[in-house]
Coordinates of C-alpha atoms in Angstrom, one line a residue:
M1 CA -6.1 -13.4 -25.3
S2 CA -6.4 -13.0 -21.6
D3 CA -9.3 -12.4 -20.2
T4 CA -8.1 -10.9 -16.4
S5 CA -8.9 -7.8 -15.5
Q6 CA -6.3 -4.8 -15.4
T7 CA -6.3 -5.2 -11.2
E8 CA -6.0 -8.6 -11.6
Q9 CA -2.7 -8.4 -14.2
Q10 CA -1.4 -5.7 -11.7
F11 CA -1.9 -8.6 -8.8
L12 CA 0.0 -11.2 -10.9
K13 CA 2.3 -8.8 -11.9
Q14 CA 3.3 -7.7 -8.2
L15 CA 3.3 -11.7 -7.0
D16 CA 5.3 -12.5 -10.5
D17 CA 8.2 -9.6 -9.3
K18 CA 7.8 -10.7 -5.7
L19 CA 8.2 -14.5 -5.9
W20 CA 10.5 -14.3 -8.3
A21 CA 12.9 -11.7 -6.3
S22 CA 12.9 -14.2 -3.7
A23 CA 13.9 -16.9 -5.9
N24 CA 16.6 -15.0 -7.5
K25 CA 18.9 -15.1 -4.1
L26 CA 19.4 -18.7 -4.8
R27 CA 21.7 -17.6 -8.0
S28 CA 24.4 -16.6 -5.9
N29 CA 24.5 -20.6 -4.7
L30 CA 23.3 -22.3 -7.7
D31 CA 23.0 -22.3 -11.4
A32 CA 19.3 -21.3 -13.2
A33 CA 19.2 -25.2 -14.4
N34 CA 19.2 -26.4 -10.7
Y35 CA 17.3 -24.0 -8.5
K36 CA 14.3 -24.3 -11.1
H37 CA 13.3 -27.8 -9.4
I38 CA 13.8 -26.1 -5.6
V39 CA 11.8 -23.3 -6.8
L40 CA 9.2 -25.1 -8.9
G41 CA 9.0 -28.0 -6.2
L42 CA 7.9 -25.3 -3.3
I43 CA 5.3 -23.9 -5.5
F44 CA 3.9 -27.2 -6.0
L45 CA 4.0 -27.8 -2.5
K46 CA 2.0 -24.5 -1.7
Y47 CA -0.5 -25.5 -4.4
V48 CA -1.5 -28.8 -3.3
S49 CA -1.6 -27.8 0.0
D50 CA -3.5 -24.8 -0.4
A51 CA -6.3 -26.6 -2.8
F52 CA -6.2 -29.1 0.3
E53 CA -7.0 -26.3 2.8
Q54 CA -9.5 -24.5 0.4
R55 CA -11.3 -28.6 -0.1
Q56 CA -11.1 -28.6 3.9
E57 CA -13.1 -25.4 3.8
Q58 CA -15.6 -26.5 1.9
L59 CA -16.4 -29.9 3.5
V60 CA -16.7 -27.9 7.2
E61 CA -19.6 -26.1 6.1
L62 CA -20.9 -29.1 4.2
F63 CA -21.0 -31.0 7.1
Q64 CA -22.5 -28.0 9.3
T65 CA -25.1 -27.3 6.6
D66 CA -28.5 -28.9 7.2
N67 CA -30.5 -30.0 4.2
D68 CA -32.3 -33.3 2.6
D69 CA -29.2 -32.5 -0.9
N70 CA -26.4 -32.4 1.4
I71 CA -25.1 -36.1 2.2
Y72 CA -22.3 -34.8 3.8
Y73 CA -24.4 -33.1 6.6
L74 CA -22.9 -34.1 10.2
S75 CA -25.7 -33.3 13.0
R76 CA -25.3 -32.3 16.2
D77 CA -27.3 -34.4 17.9
D78 CA -25.7 -37.9 17.3
Y79 CA -22.7 -36.8 19.6
D80 CA -22.9 -35.9 23.2
S81 CA -21.0 -32.6 23.4
E82 CA -19.6 -29.9 21.1
A83 CA -16.2 -31.2 21.9
E84 CA -17.3 -34.8 20.6
Y85 CA -19.0 -33.2 17.6
Q86 CA -16.2 -30.9 17.0
Q87 CA -13.8 -33.8 16.6
A88 CA -16.0 -35.5 14.2
I89 CA -15.6 -32.9 11.8
L90 CA -11.5 -33.6 12.3
D91 CA -11.8 -36.8 12.1
E92 CA -14.3 -36.6 8.6
L93 CA -11.7 -34.0 7.2
E94 CA -8.9 -36.7 7.0
V95 CA -11.3 -39.1 5.4
L96 CA -9.6 -39.4 1.3
D97 CA -12.3 -39.7 -0.7
Y98 CA -13.4 -36.9 0.1
Y99 CA -10.2 -34.7 -1.3
R100 CA -10.4 -37.5 -4.1
E101 CA -13.5 -37.4 -5.4
A102 CA -13.5 -33.8 -5.7
N103 CA -10.4 -33.9 -8.1
V104 CA -8.4 -32.5 -5.3
F105 CA -5.0 -34.4 -4.1
W106 CA -4.3 -35.8 -0.7
V107 CA -1.9 -34.3 1.1
P108 CA -0.8 -36.2 4.5
K109 CA -0.1 -34.0 7.7
A110 CA 3.4 -34.2 7.0
A111 CA 3.3 -32.4 3.6
R112 CA 1.1 -29.7 4.9
W113 CA 2.2 -26.1 4.4
S114 CA 1.1 -25.3 7.8
T115 CA 4.0 -28.2 9.2
L116 CA 6.4 -27.2 6.7
K117 CA 6.0 -23.3 8.3
E118 CA 6.2 -24.6 11.7
K119 CA 8.8 -27.4 11.5
A120 CA 11.2 -25.4 9.5
V121 CA 12.1 -23.0 12.2
L122 CA 13.1 -25.1 14.8
P123 CA 16.5 -26.2 15.9
I124 CA 18.2 -28.8 14.0
G125 CA 17.6 -32.3 15.8
S126 CA 14.6 -31.0 17.5
V127 CA 11.9 -34.1 17.2
I128 CA 8.9 -32.8 15.2
W129 CA 6.8 -36.0 15.3
Q130 CA 6.5 -40.0 15.8
D131 CA 6.0 -41.9 12.9
A132 CA 3.4 -44.9 13.0
A133 CA 5.6 -47.3 14.9
G134 CA 5.8 -44.3 17.7
N135 CA 9.6 -43.5 16.9
D136 CA 10.5 -39.7 17.7
V137 CA 11.6 -38.2 14.0
K138 CA 14.2 -35.7 14.6
L139 CA 14.9 -32.3 11.9
R140 CA 17.6 -33.2 10.3
S141 CA 17.7 -29.9 7.3
V142 CA 14.9 -27.8 6.0
S143 CA 15.7 -30.2 2.8
W144 CA 15.0 -33.1 4.3
L145 CA 11.7 -31.6 5.7
I146 CA 10.6 -30.6 2.2
D147 CA 11.4 -34.1 0.7
N148 CA 9.8 -35.8 3.2
A149 CA 7.0 -34.0 2.1
L150 CA 7.5 -34.5 -1.7
E151 CA 7.3 -38.5 -0.5
E152 CA 5.0 -38.3 1.8
I153 CA 2.9 -36.5 -1.2
E154 CA 4.0 -39.3 -3.7
N155 CA 3.1 -42.5 -1.8
N156 CA -0.3 -41.0 -1.0
N157 CA -1.5 -40.1 -4.9
P158 CA -0.6 -42.9 -7.3
R159 CA -0.6 -40.4 -9.9
L160 CA 2.5 -38.1 -9.0
K161 CA 4.7 -41.2 -8.1
G162 CA 7.8 -41.0 -8.9
I163 CA 7.5 -37.5 -10.9
L164 CA 8.4 -35.0 -7.7
N165 CA 12.2 -34.2 -8.1
R166 CA 14.2 -34.0 -4.6
I167 CA 16.1 -31.3 -3.4
S168 CA 18.6 -32.6 -0.9
Q169 CA 21.2 -33.3 -3.6
Y170 CA 21.7 -29.9 -4.2
Q171 CA 22.8 -29.1 -0.4
L172 CA 20.9 -25.6 0.0
D173 CA 21.3 -23.9 3.0
N174 CA 18.6 -23.9 5.8
D175 CA 18.4 -20.2 5.6
K176 CA 17.9 -19.9 2.0
L177 CA 15.0 -22.6 1.8
L178 CA 13.4 -21.0 4.9
G179 CA 13.8 -17.6 3.3
L180 CA 11.5 -19.1 0.5
I181 CA 9.0 -20.7 2.9
N182 CA 8.5 -17.2 4.4
T183 CA 7.9 -15.6 0.9
F184 CA 5.8 -17.8 -0.4
S185 CA 3.5 -17.9 3.0
D186 CA 3.2 -14.5 2.8
T187 CA 0.8 -15.1 -0.4
S188 CA -2.6 -15.7 -0.3
F189 CA -3.1 -18.2 -3.4
T190 CA -6.8 -18.8 -1.8
K191 CA -7.9 -15.4 -0.8
P192 CA -6.1 -12.8 -3.2
V193 CA -6.8 -9.4 -2.4
F194 CA -5.1 -6.3 -4.3
N195 CA -5.4 -2.7 -3.1
G196 CA -8.7 -3.8 -0.6
E197 CA -10.3 -5.3 -3.5
K198 CA -11.2 -8.8 -3.2
L199 CA -10.1 -10.5 -6.5
N200 CA -12.2 -13.6 -8.6
L201 CA -8.8 -15.2 -9.6
K202 CA -8.6 -19.3 -8.4
S203 CA -6.1 -20.5 -6.6
K204 CA -5.3 -23.0 -9.5
D205 CA -5.4 -20.1 -11.7
I206 CA -3.0 -18.0 -9.8
L207 CA -0.2 -21.2 -9.1
G208 CA -0.4 -22.1 -12.9
H209 CA 0.1 -18.2 -13.5
V210 CA 3.3 -18.2 -11.1
Y211 CA 4.2 -21.4 -12.6
E212 CA 3.9 -20.4 -16.4
Y213 CA 6.0 -17.0 -15.3
F214 CA 8.9 -19.0 -13.5
L215 CA 9.6 -21.5 -16.4
G216 CA 9.9 -18.5 -18.8
E217 CA 12.0 -16.8 -16.6
F218 CA 14.5 -19.7 -15.9
A219 CA 14.6 -20.0 -19.6
L220 CA 15.7 -16.9 -20.1
A221 CA 18.4 -17.6 -17.2
E222 CA 19.6 -21.0 -18.4
G223 CA 19.8 -19.2 -22.0
K224 CA 20.5 -21.7 -25.0
Q225 CA 19.6 -24.9 -22.1
G226 CA 16.2 -23.3 -21.5
G227 CA 14.8 -24.1 -24.7
Q228 CA 15.3 -27.5 -24.0
Y229 CA 12.1 -27.3 -21.9
Y230 CA 10.1 -23.9 -22.5
T231 CA 8.6 -22.5 -25.7
P232 CA 8.0 -19.2 -26.2
K233 CA 3.7 -18.5 -24.8
S234 CA 3.2 -16.5 -27.7
I235 CA 3.7 -19.1 -30.0
V236 CA 2.5 -21.8 -28.0
T237 CA -1.1 -19.6 -28.1
L238 CA -0.8 -18.8 -31.8
I239 CA -0.4 -22.5 -32.6
V240 CA -3.3 -24.0 -30.2
E241 CA -5.5 -21.0 -32.0
M242 CA -5.3 -22.1 -35.1
L243 CA -5.3 -25.9 -34.6
E244 CA -8.4 -25.2 -32.3
P245 CA -8.4 -28.6 -30.4
Y246 CA -12.0 -28.2 -28.6
S247 CA -12.3 -31.8 -27.9
G248 CA -10.2 -35.6 -28.9
R249 CA -6.6 -36.6 -28.0
V250 CA -3.7 -34.4 -27.9
Y251 CA -0.1 -34.9 -28.7
D252 CA 3.2 -33.6 -28.2
P253 CA 6.3 -35.6 -28.6
A254 CA 9.0 -33.3 -27.4
M255 CA 6.7 -32.4 -24.8
G256 CA 9.5 -29.8 -22.9
S257 CA 7.1 -28.8 -19.3
G258 CA 3.8 -29.5 -21.4
G259 CA 3.0 -25.9 -22.8
F260 CA 1.0 -27.2 -25.3
F261 CA -1.4 -29.0 -23.2
V262 CA -1.3 -26.4 -20.8
S263 CA -2.6 -24.0 -23.5
S264 CA -5.2 -26.0 -24.8
D265 CA -6.6 -25.8 -21.4
K266 CA -7.2 -22.4 -21.4
F267 CA -8.1 -22.6 -25.4
I268 CA -10.9 -24.6 -24.3
E269 CA -11.9 -22.1 -21.0
Q270 CA -11.6 -18.7 -22.7
H271 CA -14.1 -20.0 -25.8
A272 CA -16.7 -21.4 -22.8
G273 CA -18.8 -18.8 -23.5
E274 CA -18.8 -18.0 -27.3
Q275 CA -19.6 -21.1 -28.3
H276 CA -21.8 -22.0 -25.8
Y277 CA -20.0 -24.8 -23.8
D278 CA -19.3 -25.6 -20.6
A279 CA -15.4 -25.9 -19.8
S280 CA -15.4 -28.0 -17.2
E281 CA -17.4 -30.8 -19.1
Q282 CA -15.6 -29.9 -22.3
R283 CA -12.3 -30.4 -20.5
K284 CA -13.9 -34.4 -20.4
R285 CA -13.4 -34.4 -23.8
I286 CA -9.5 -33.9 -24.3
S287 CA -7.4 -36.6 -23.7
V288 CA -3.6 -35.4 -23.2
Y289 CA -0.3 -37.6 -24.6
G290 CA 3.2 -36.8 -24.3
Q291 CA 6.8 -37.6 -24.4
E292 CA 10.3 -36.0 -23.2
S293 CA 13.8 -37.5 -22.7
N294 CA 15.0 -35.8 -20.3
P295 CA 14.2 -36.7 -16.8
T296 CA 13.9 -33.9 -15.0
T297 CA 12.1 -31.9 -17.8
W298 CA 9.6 -34.8 -17.5
K299 CA 9.0 -34.1 -14.1
L300 CA 8.3 -30.8 -14.4
A301 CA 5.9 -31.2 -17.5
A302 CA 4.0 -33.6 -14.8
M303 CA 4.1 -30.8 -12.0
N304 CA 2.5 -28.5 -14.4
M305 CA -0.3 -30.6 -15.3
A306 CA -0.9 -31.7 -11.9
I307 CA -1.0 -27.7 -10.5
R308 CA -3.4 -27.4 -13.2
G309 CA -5.5 -30.5 -13.2
I310 CA -5.2 -32.0 -16.7
D311 CA -5.2 -35.5 -16.7
F312 CA -2.7 -36.9 -18.8
N313 CA -0.5 -40.0 -20.3
F314 CA 3.0 -39.0 -20.8
G315 CA 4.1 -43.0 -20.8
K316 CA 6.0 -44.7 -18.1
K317 CA 9.3 -43.2 -18.4
N318 CA 11.2 -40.3 -19.5
A319 CA 12.7 -42.0 -23.3
D320 CA 13.8 -41.2 -27.0
T321 CA 10.9 -40.7 -28.9
F322 CA 12.4 -42.0 -31.9
L323 CA 14.0 -44.7 -30.3
D324 CA 11.7 -45.9 -27.8
D325 CA 7.7 -44.9 -28.7
Q326 CA 5.8 -44.2 -25.6
H327 CA 2.9 -44.4 -27.5
P328 CA 3.0 -46.4 -30.4
D329 CA -0.9 -47.0 -30.4
L330 CA -1.7 -43.8 -30.6
R331 CA -3.4 -42.1 -33.2
A332 CA -3.9 -38.3 -32.4
D333 CA -6.6 -35.7 -33.7
F334 CA -4.2 -32.6 -32.9
V335 CA -0.6 -33.0 -32.4
M336 CA 1.5 -30.0 -31.9
A337 CA 5.3 -29.9 -31.7
N338 CA 8.4 -27.5 -30.7
P339 CA 10.9 -30.6 -31.1
P340 CA 15.0 -28.8 -30.9
F341 CA 16.1 -27.7 -34.2
N342 CA 18.7 -29.5 -36.6
I343 CA 19.6 -31.8 -34.0
K344 CA 22.6 -34.0 -35.8
D345 CA 22.8 -36.6 -33.4
W346 CA 19.6 -38.5 -33.7
W347 CA 20.1 -41.3 -36.0
S348 CA 20.2 -45.1 -34.5
E349 CA 20.9 -48.2 -37.6
S350 CA 17.8 -49.8 -35.5
L351 CA 16.0 -46.6 -37.4
A352 CA 16.4 -48.3 -40.7
E353 CA 13.8 -49.2 -42.3
D354 CA 11.4 -47.8 -39.6
A355 CA 7.3 -47.9 -40.6
R356 CA 7.6 -43.8 -40.0
W357 CA 9.6 -43.2 -42.9
K358 CA 6.8 -43.4 -45.4
Y359 CA 7.4 -40.2 -47.5
G360 CA 11.3 -41.1 -47.3
T361 CA 14.5 -41.7 -45.0
P362 CA 15.3 -38.8 -42.6
P363 CA 18.8 -37.7 -43.5
K364 CA 21.1 -39.2 -40.4
G365 CA 22.4 -35.9 -39.6
N366 CA 19.7 -33.7 -39.4
A367 CA 16.3 -35.2 -37.8
N368 CA 13.6 -32.0 -38.7
F369 CA 12.0 -34.5 -41.5
A370 CA 12.4 -37.1 -39.1
W371 CA 9.8 -35.2 -36.5
V372 CA 7.2 -34.3 -39.1
Q373 CA 7.1 -38.3 -40.3
H374 CA 6.6 -39.0 -36.5
M375 CA 3.9 -37.0 -35.8
L376 CA 2.3 -37.7 -39.4
H377 CA 2.6 -41.6 -38.0
H378 CA 0.5 -40.6 -35.4
L379 CA -1.9 -38.6 -36.4
A380 CA -5.4 -39.6 -37.0
P381 CA -7.0 -40.1 -40.6
T382 CA -9.0 -36.7 -39.9
G383 CA -6.2 -35.0 -37.2
S384 CA -4.0 -32.1 -37.7
M385 CA -0.6 -30.9 -36.4
A386 CA 1.6 -28.3 -36.2
I387 CA 5.5 -28.2 -35.8
L388 CA 7.9 -25.8 -35.6
L389 CA 11.1 -26.0 -37.6
A390 CA 14.0 -24.3 -38.5
N391 CA 13.2 -21.9 -42.2
G392 CA 15.9 -24.4 -43.5
S393 CA 13.1 -26.9 -43.4
M394 CA 11.2 -25.6 -46.2
S395 CA 13.8 -25.1 -49.1
S396 CA 16.6 -27.8 -48.6
N397 CA 17.2 -30.0 -50.6
T398 CA 20.1 -31.9 -49.2
N399 CA 20.3 -35.5 -47.7
N400 CA 16.9 -36.5 -49.4
E401 CA 15.0 -33.4 -47.5
G402 CA 13.9 -32.3 -51.0
E403 CA 12.6 -35.3 -52.3
I404 CA 10.5 -36.5 -48.5
R405 CA 8.6 -32.2 -48.5
K406 CA 8.0 -33.1 -52.1
R407 CA 6.5 -36.0 -51.7
L408 CA 4.6 -34.5 -48.5
I409 CA 2.9 -31.6 -50.5
E410 CA 2.2 -33.9 -53.7
E411 CA 0.5 -36.0 -51.2
D412 CA -1.1 -32.9 -50.3
L413 CA -0.3 -32.7 -46.3
V414 CA 0.9 -29.8 -46.4
E415 CA -2.0 -26.9 -45.6
C416 CA -0.7 -23.6 -44.2
M417 CA 3.2 -22.2 -44.0
V418 CA 3.7 -19.4 -41.4
A419 CA 7.1 -17.9 -41.3
L420 CA 8.1 -16.4 -38.1
P421 CA 9.7 -13.3 -37.1
G422 CA 13.0 -13.2 -35.8
Q423 CA 13.9 -13.2 -31.9
L424 CA 10.9 -15.2 -30.7
F425 CA 13.2 -17.6 -29.0
T426 CA 15.5 -17.7 -25.8
N427 CA 17.5 -20.4 -26.8
T428 CA 18.2 -19.6 -30.4
Q429 CA 18.6 -17.2 -33.0
I430 CA 17.8 -19.5 -35.8
P431 CA 14.9 -18.1 -38.0
A432 CA 12.0 -20.6 -37.5
C433 CA 8.5 -21.6 -39.3
I434 CA 4.9 -23.4 -38.5
W435 CA 4.5 -26.2 -40.8
F436 CA 0.8 -26.9 -40.9
L437 CA -0.1 -30.4 -42.1
T438 CA -3.3 -32.4 -42.1
K439 CA -4.3 -35.9 -43.5
D440 CA -7.9 -34.7 -44.7
K441 CA -7.6 -31.3 -46.8
A442 CA -11.5 -32.5 -48.1
N443 CA -13.4 -32.5 -45.2
G444 CA -13.1 -31.5 -40.8
M445 CA -15.3 -30.0 -38.9
V446 CA -14.3 -27.7 -35.9
H447 CA -17.1 -27.3 -33.0
N448 CA -19.8 -27.8 -35.4
E449 CA -18.1 -25.9 -38.4
K450 CA -17.2 -27.0 -41.8
K451 CA -14.1 -26.6 -43.4
R452 CA -14.3 -26.2 -46.9
D453 CA -12.8 -28.7 -49.5
R454 CA -9.1 -27.5 -49.9
R455 CA -7.3 -30.3 -51.7
K456 CA -4.5 -29.2 -53.8
E457 CA -4.3 -25.3 -52.4
F458 CA -2.1 -24.0 -49.9
L459 CA -2.2 -20.7 -47.4
F460 CA 1.2 -19.0 -46.7
I461 CA 1.4 -16.4 -44.3
D462 CA 4.7 -14.3 -43.8
A463 CA 4.5 -12.9 -40.4
R464 CA 7.8 -11.6 -40.0
N465 CA 6.6 -8.4 -39.4
L466 CA 4.4 -8.8 -36.7
G467 CA 5.1 -8.6 -33.2
F468 CA 7.2 -5.9 -30.9
M469 CA 10.6 -6.1 -28.9
R470 CA 9.4 -6.9 -25.6
D471 CA 12.9 -5.8 -24.5
R472 CA 16.8 -5.5 -26.2
V473 CA 16.2 -9.2 -27.2
L474 CA 13.4 -10.7 -27.3
R475 CA 10.6 -10.3 -29.8
D476 CA 7.1 -11.7 -28.3
F477 CA 3.6 -11.2 -30.4
T478 CA 0.4 -9.2 -29.3
N479 CA -3.2 -10.6 -28.4
E480 CA -4.0 -9.0 -32.1
D481 CA -1.0 -10.6 -34.3
I482 CA -2.3 -14.0 -33.2
A483 CA -5.7 -13.1 -33.7
K484 CA -4.6 -11.4 -37.0
V485 CA -3.0 -15.0 -38.3
A486 CA -5.3 -17.3 -36.4
D487 CA -9.1 -15.7 -38.0
T488 CA -6.8 -15.5 -41.7
F489 CA -6.0 -19.2 -41.2
H490 CA -9.7 -19.9 -40.5
A491 CA -11.8 -17.6 -42.8
W492 CA -9.2 -19.3 -45.4
Q493 CA -10.5 -23.2 -44.1
R494 CA -14.0 -21.8 -44.0
G495 CA -14.3 -20.2 -47.1
Q496 CA -15.3 -17.0 -44.4
S497 CA -14.2 -14.0 -46.8
Y498 CA -11.0 -14.8 -47.1
E499 CA -8.5 -12.5 -49.3
D500 CA -5.2 -12.5 -50.5
A501 CA -3.1 -9.6 -48.6
P502 CA -0.1 -8.7 -50.5
G503 CA 3.2 -9.0 -48.2
F504 CA 0.9 -11.1 -45.5
C505 CA -0.8 -14.0 -47.2
A506 CA -1.4 -15.7 -50.4
S507 CA -4.0 -18.8 -51.2
V508 CA -1.7 -21.0 -54.1
T509 CA -2.5 -24.1 -56.0
L510 CA -0.5 -27.4 -56.7
D511 CA 0.9 -25.6 -59.5
D512 CA 2.1 -22.8 -58.4
V513 CA 4.4 -24.8 -55.5
K514 CA 5.7 -27.3 -58.4
K515 CA 7.0 -24.0 -60.2
H516 CA 8.7 -23.3 -57.5
D517 CA 10.7 -26.5 -57.3
Y518 CA 8.1 -27.2 -54.0
V519 CA 10.2 -24.6 -51.9
L520 CA 7.6 -23.8 -49.2
T521 CA 8.8 -19.9 -48.2
P522 CA 6.1 -18.0 -47.8
G523 CA 7.9 -15.2 -48.7
R524 CA 8.0 -16.5 -52.6
Y525 CA 4.5 -16.8 -52.8
V526 CA 3.1 -13.4 -50.8
G527 CA 5.0 -10.9 -53.0
A528 CA 5.7 -7.0 -51.8
P529 CA 3.2 -5.5 -49.5
D530 CA 1.0 -2.2 -51.4
Q531 CA 2.6 1.0 -51.3
E532 CA -0.5 3.7 -50.2
D533 CA -1.0 5.7 -53.0
D534 CA -0.6 9.3 -51.5
G535 CA -2.2 10.7 -54.0
E536 CA 1.0 12.6 -56.2
P537 CA 1.0 12.1 -60.3
F538 CA 4.2 10.1 -61.0
A539 CA 5.5 12.5 -63.2
D540 CA 5.0 15.3 -60.6
K541 CA 6.8 13.2 -57.6
M542 CA 9.5 11.9 -59.6
A543 CA 10.4 15.8 -60.8
R544 CA 10.2 16.6 -57.0
L545 CA 12.6 13.2 -55.9
T546 CA 15.4 13.9 -58.7
T547 CA 15.2 18.1 -57.6
Q548 CA 15.8 16.7 -53.7
L549 CA 18.3 14.4 -55.0
S550 CA 20.3 17.2 -57.2
E551 CA 20.6 19.3 -54.0
Q552 CA 21.5 16.5 -51.8
F553 CA 24.2 15.8 -53.9
A554 CA 25.5 19.5 -54.2
E555 CA 25.5 19.7 -50.1
S556 CA 27.5 16.5 -50.1
A557 CA 29.9 18.4 -52.6
R558 CA 29.9 21.7 -50.7
L559 CA 30.9 19.4 -46.9
E560 CA 33.3 17.2 -48.9
A561 CA 35.6 20.3 -49.9
E562 CA 34.8 22.4 -46.4
I563 CA 36.5 18.9 -44.7
K564 CA 39.0 18.8 -46.9
R565 CA 40.0 22.4 -46.5
N566 CA 39.8 22.0 -43.0
L567 CA 42.4 19.1 -42.9
R568 CA 44.8 21.0 -45.0
G569 CA 45.0 23.4 -42.3
L570 CA 45.9 21.1 -39.6
G571 CA 48.9 20.1 -41.9
Y572 CA 47.6 17.3 -43.9
D573 CA 47.4 16.9 -48.0
I574 CA 44.1 15.4 -48.7

């Protein structure tokens, strides 16, 4: 659902290929799980430096523009010489408040990309600057130079404290890092041009795109482990398009690198025109909350938000969602998650009487319904949620799972079930589905549109036949696939010309679900697709097909006799 032009898409594709080829040279020295931190750290440095320089250019223009409304104007008449005036401008450019008021991270001189590019080529041991006490600082290595830049940025931007991953620990050659710096430098993120045409792409959009692309490629490179921080973009987009998070609190208790938050931000921007609101103002009505147990993934998510200028609350630290809830009092309007499927090792005896298990204690050997109930616990009274789970969650009756599912259904929390096609994930071949739940099926509004009373009704969507093979391994959704599923859900919610479509969707009652023993597999309800009527009468078609089958049997017998004759000619008796 991208609004970028074909030229812009070509530019981004060329940029992706170029940067990835450069980053991929590190694979001979490091595995993907490690080199992603080096590459994404450099992408982050490039972004904050570009945004800082762009703000500097704006400020220089403001300092020199004389009009009554411009509070930034510096009059040339107030200075004795041109040199003194230019120095005043340079001094003003170092005022931190000018950047923070524009939501731009302050980048100290030692952390600016121009400094990295200039100092990284010097011989090791060269004096590169003096510290605050006037002592010479010598270049130790390129990785030290980068880590110093990351530390300077953290120290000057409290929101980034503790989230930027240092790279010296990976002991990468200076030449390898210098090659990456040169490749990244040879790209204009603030003034993109493709085939001589200036593009209408902002620095934030380009770097955000590159970051997202790299996360996907790293997930592919890492295989199973990559799925811990990356949910395929098309699935994230589908969930966000169905839930429509225009405003409110958005929560992901298994956030990985924060893909749902990025997609929610894009959703607001892409729908601004049709809903007649200002995207930047609407963004202020969204607040994001997340949690992640893996410390490096937690940092990836924070960097991902910083790149896009999204305010976030990811708790004080990385932590186990079940054992150390970082948002105990949160009641979110939208909860979205792709938790790891079928986790066995999650239970602690401290969870035995937990208040979250309102609909039944989850089995100790499978966390699926623990995730569902944790998310429901954090859902506001009028909130909606979506969770990706393994298909077994829709039908399993072992270890209390069937009873929990029955309670969820009877208390009218389940709204929609979507069966997904296979091969969507980089890290697992387990068939998956999406559960959509809400605490209020009687009411609800979506950006001034009223939802109808949906109590004791359930929508089933079978999307297993949608999508296309992106390559030999992975399937993906098209924009049309996403729109088909989302539009069907919205039409059903709002009573706007919804109709059951055999083989694809069906609206059923609680009694229908009870007849199927509370199994929520869409295939049980949507039936088989209608066969197109080709206009041939049944009797004529049957006669034709019977004749055709008889001819094929005769041809089969002839071929069998000929094969036997040939074998006997070779001395084989058969």
